[in-house]
Tab-separated table of C-alpha atoms in Angstrom:
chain	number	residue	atom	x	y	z
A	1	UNK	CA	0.000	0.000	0.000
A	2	UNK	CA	1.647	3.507	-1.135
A	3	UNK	CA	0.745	6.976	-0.656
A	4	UNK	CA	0.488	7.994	-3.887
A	5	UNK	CA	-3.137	9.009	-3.131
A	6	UNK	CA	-1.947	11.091	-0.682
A	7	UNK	CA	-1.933	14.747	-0.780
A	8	UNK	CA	0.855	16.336	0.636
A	9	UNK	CA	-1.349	17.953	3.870
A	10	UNK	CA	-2.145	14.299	4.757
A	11	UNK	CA	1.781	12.586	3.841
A	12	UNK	CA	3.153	11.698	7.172
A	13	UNK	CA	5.909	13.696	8.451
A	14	UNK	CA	9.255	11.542	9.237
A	15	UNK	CA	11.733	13.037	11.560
A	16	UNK	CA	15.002	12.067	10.747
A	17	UNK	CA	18.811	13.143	12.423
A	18	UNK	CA	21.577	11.983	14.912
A	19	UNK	CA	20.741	10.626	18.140
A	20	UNK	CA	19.864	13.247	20.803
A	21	UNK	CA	19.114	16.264	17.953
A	22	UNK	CA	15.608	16.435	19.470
A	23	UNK	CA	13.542	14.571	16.725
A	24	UNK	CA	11.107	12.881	19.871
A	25	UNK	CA	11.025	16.035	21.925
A	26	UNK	CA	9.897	18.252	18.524
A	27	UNK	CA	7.604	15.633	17.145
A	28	UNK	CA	5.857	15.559	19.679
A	29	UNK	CA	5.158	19.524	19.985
A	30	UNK	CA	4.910	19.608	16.119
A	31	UNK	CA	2.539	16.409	16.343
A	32	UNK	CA	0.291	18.531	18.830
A	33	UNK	CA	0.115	21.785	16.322
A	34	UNK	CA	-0.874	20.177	12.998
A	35	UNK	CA	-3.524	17.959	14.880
A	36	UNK	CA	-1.100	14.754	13.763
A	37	UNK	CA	-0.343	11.340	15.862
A	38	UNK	CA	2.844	10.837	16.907
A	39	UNK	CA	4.706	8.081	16.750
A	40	UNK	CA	8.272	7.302	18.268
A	41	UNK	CA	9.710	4.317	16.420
A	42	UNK	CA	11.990	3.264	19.822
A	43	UNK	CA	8.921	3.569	21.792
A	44	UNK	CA	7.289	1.253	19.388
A	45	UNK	CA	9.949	-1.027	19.523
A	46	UNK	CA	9.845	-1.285	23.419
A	47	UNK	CA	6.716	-1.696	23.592
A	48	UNK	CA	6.557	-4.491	20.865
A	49	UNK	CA	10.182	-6.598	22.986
A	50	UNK	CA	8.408	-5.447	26.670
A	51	UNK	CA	11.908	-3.976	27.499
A	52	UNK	CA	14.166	-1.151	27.118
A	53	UNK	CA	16.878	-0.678	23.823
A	54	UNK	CA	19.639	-1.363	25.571
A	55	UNK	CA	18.224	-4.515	27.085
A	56	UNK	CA	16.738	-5.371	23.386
A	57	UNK	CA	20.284	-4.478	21.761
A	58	UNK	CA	22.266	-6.848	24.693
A	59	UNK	CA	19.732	-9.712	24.660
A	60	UNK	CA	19.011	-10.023	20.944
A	61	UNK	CA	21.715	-8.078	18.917
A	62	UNK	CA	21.132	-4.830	16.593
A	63	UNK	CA	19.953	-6.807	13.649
A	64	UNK	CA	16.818	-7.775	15.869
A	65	UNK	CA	16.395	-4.402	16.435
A	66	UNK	CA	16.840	-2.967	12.907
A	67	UNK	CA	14.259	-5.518	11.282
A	68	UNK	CA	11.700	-4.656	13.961
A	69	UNK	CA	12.652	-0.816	13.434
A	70	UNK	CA	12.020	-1.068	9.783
A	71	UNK	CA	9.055	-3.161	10.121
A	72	UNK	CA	7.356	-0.402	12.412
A	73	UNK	CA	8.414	2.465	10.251
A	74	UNK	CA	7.120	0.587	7.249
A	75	UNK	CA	3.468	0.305	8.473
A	76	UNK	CA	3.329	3.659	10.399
A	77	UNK	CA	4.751	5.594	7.177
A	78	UNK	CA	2.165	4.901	4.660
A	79	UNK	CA	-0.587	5.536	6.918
A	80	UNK	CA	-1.625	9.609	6.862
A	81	UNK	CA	-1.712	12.472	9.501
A	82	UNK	CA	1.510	10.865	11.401
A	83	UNK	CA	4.736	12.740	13.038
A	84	UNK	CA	6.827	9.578	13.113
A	85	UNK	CA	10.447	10.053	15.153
A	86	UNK	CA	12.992	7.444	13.890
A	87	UNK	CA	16.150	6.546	15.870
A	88	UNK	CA	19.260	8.169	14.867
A	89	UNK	CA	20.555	4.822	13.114
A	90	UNK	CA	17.157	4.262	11.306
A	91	UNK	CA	18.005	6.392	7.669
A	92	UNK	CA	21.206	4.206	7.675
A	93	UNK	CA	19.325	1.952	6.235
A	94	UNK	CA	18.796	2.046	2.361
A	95	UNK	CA	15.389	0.199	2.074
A	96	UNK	CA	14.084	2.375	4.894
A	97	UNK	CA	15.357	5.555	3.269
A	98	UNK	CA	13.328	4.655	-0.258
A	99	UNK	CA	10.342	4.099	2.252
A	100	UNK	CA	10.100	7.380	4.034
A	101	UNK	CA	11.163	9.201	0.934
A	102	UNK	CA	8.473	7.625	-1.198
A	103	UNK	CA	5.429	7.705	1.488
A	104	UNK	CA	6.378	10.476	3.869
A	105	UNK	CA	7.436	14.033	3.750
A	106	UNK	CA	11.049	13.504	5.264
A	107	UNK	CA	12.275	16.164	7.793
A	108	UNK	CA	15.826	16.385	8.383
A	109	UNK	CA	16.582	17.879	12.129
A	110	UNK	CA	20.296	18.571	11.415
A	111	UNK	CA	22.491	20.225	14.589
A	112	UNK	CA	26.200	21.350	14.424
A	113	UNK	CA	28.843	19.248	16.473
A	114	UNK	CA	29.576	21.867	18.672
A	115	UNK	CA	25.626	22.191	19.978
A	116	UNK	CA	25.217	18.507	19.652
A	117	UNK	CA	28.702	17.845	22.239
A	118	UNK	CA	26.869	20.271	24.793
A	119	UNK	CA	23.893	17.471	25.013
A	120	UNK	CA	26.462	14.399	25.569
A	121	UNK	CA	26.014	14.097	29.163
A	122	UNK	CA	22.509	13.475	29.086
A	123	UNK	CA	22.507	10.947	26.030
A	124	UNK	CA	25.317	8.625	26.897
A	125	UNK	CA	23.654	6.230	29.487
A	126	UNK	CA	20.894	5.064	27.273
A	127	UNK	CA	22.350	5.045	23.909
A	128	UNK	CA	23.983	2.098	23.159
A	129	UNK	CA	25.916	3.203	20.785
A	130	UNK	CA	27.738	5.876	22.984
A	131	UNK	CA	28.685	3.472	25.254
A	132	UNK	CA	32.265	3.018	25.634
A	133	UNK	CA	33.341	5.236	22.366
A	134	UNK	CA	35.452	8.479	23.113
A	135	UNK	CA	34.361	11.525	22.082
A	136	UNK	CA	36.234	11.221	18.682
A	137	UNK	CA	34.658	8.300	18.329
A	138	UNK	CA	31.754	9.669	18.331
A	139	UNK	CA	32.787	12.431	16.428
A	140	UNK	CA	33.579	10.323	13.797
A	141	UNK	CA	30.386	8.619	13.847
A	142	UNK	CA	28.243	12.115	13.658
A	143	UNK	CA	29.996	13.255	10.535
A	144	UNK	CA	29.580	9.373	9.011
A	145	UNK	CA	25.784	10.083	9.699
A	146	UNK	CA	25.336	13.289	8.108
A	147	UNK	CA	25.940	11.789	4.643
A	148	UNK	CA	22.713	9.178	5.266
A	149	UNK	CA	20.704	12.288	6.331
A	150	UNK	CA	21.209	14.423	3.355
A	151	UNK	CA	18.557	12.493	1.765
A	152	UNK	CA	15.153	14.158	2.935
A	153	UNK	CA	12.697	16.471	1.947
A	154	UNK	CA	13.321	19.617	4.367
A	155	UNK	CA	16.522	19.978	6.190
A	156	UNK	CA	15.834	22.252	9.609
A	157	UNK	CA	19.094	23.925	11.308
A	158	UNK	CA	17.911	23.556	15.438
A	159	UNK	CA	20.979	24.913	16.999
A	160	UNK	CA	19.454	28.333	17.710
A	161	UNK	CA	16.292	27.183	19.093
A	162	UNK	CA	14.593	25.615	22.121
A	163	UNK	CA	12.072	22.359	20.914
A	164	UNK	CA	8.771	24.809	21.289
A	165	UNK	CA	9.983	27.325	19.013
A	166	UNK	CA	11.224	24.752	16.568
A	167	UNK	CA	8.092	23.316	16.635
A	168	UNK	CA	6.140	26.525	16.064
A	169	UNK	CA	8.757	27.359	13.041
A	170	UNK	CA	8.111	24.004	11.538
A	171	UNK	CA	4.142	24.315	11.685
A	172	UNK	CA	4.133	27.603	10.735
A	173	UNK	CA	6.579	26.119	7.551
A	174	UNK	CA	4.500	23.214	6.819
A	175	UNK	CA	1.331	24.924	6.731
A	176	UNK	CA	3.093	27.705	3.912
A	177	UNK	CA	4.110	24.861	2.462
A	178	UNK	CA	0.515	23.125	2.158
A	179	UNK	CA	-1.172	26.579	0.957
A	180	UNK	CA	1.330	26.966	-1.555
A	181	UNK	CA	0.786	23.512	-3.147
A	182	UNK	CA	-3.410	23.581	-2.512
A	183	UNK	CA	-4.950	23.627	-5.984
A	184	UNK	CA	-6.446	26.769	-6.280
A	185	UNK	CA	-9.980	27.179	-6.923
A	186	UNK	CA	-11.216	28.343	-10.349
């Protein structure tokens, strides 16, 4: 089942970026203003394993976890009126990439390095990823990411801005954006 019946009001909206850039705390808010349901694919998947990612990643291995991630992301994208937040390591994935891009409007939340190392200390105790790596490390794996992420539909800059006012940007955005493609009556 694809979206091309879709109009681009009712295309879910995909929020895409690295760990930690704010894609849950945003979707949310921007879920709220455009009347949309959210969806958090790692809540999804927690719910679906009854236990937390780490515990998911350590008992049955990140390739569980990616086919259940794609699986969810799959189903929740080509139904309309969504706000679906993907985890950072999601859009790695090339089949899930053609999935979003083709059903969903896909909204890049892209942060600089600097901004992003100020919100380390809260992120590296649930992120199983972080654990362990040093900070070029994860350096290293930031920039790796940006390539997979430069394949979306809107590309938003959050440095400058707290998750309510990028929220309110992005509604205000998407809304232009709706009016603008709206047939126009005769």
């Amino acid at each position: 089942m694809r979206n091309f019946g879709l109009s681009i009001r009712e295309k879910s909206i995909v929020c895409i970026g690295f760990m930690g850039v704010g894609k849950t705390t945003v979707g949310k808010l921007l879920a709220q203003k455009l009347y949309r349901n959210f969806i958090d694919i790692d809540a999804e998947i927690e719910k679906a394993f009854a236990m937390p990612i780490p515990q998911i990643f350590e008992q049955y291995g990140e390739q569980v976890f990616r086919a259940k991630e794609k699986e969810l992301i799959e189903k929740y994208s080509k139904q309309p009126l969504n706000i679906i937040s993907v985890g950072g390591g999601a859009f790695l994935q090339k089949e899930i990439q053609d999935i979003c891009m083709t059903n969903c409007i896909v909204l890049f939340l892209d942060i600089s390095w600097e901004s992003w190392k100020d919100r380390i200390h809260i992120l590296t105790d649930n992120r199983p990823l972080l654990k362990g790596r040093s900070l070029e490390d994860i350096k290293s794996l930031f920039l790796e990411r940006q390539n997979s992420y430069s394949l979306n539909h809107s590309k938003f800059q959050i440095d400058n801005f707290k998750a309510e006012e990028a929220a309110d940007y992005l509604a205000d955005a998407l809304k232009l954006s709706w009016e603008i493609h709206a047939p126009q009556p005769k």
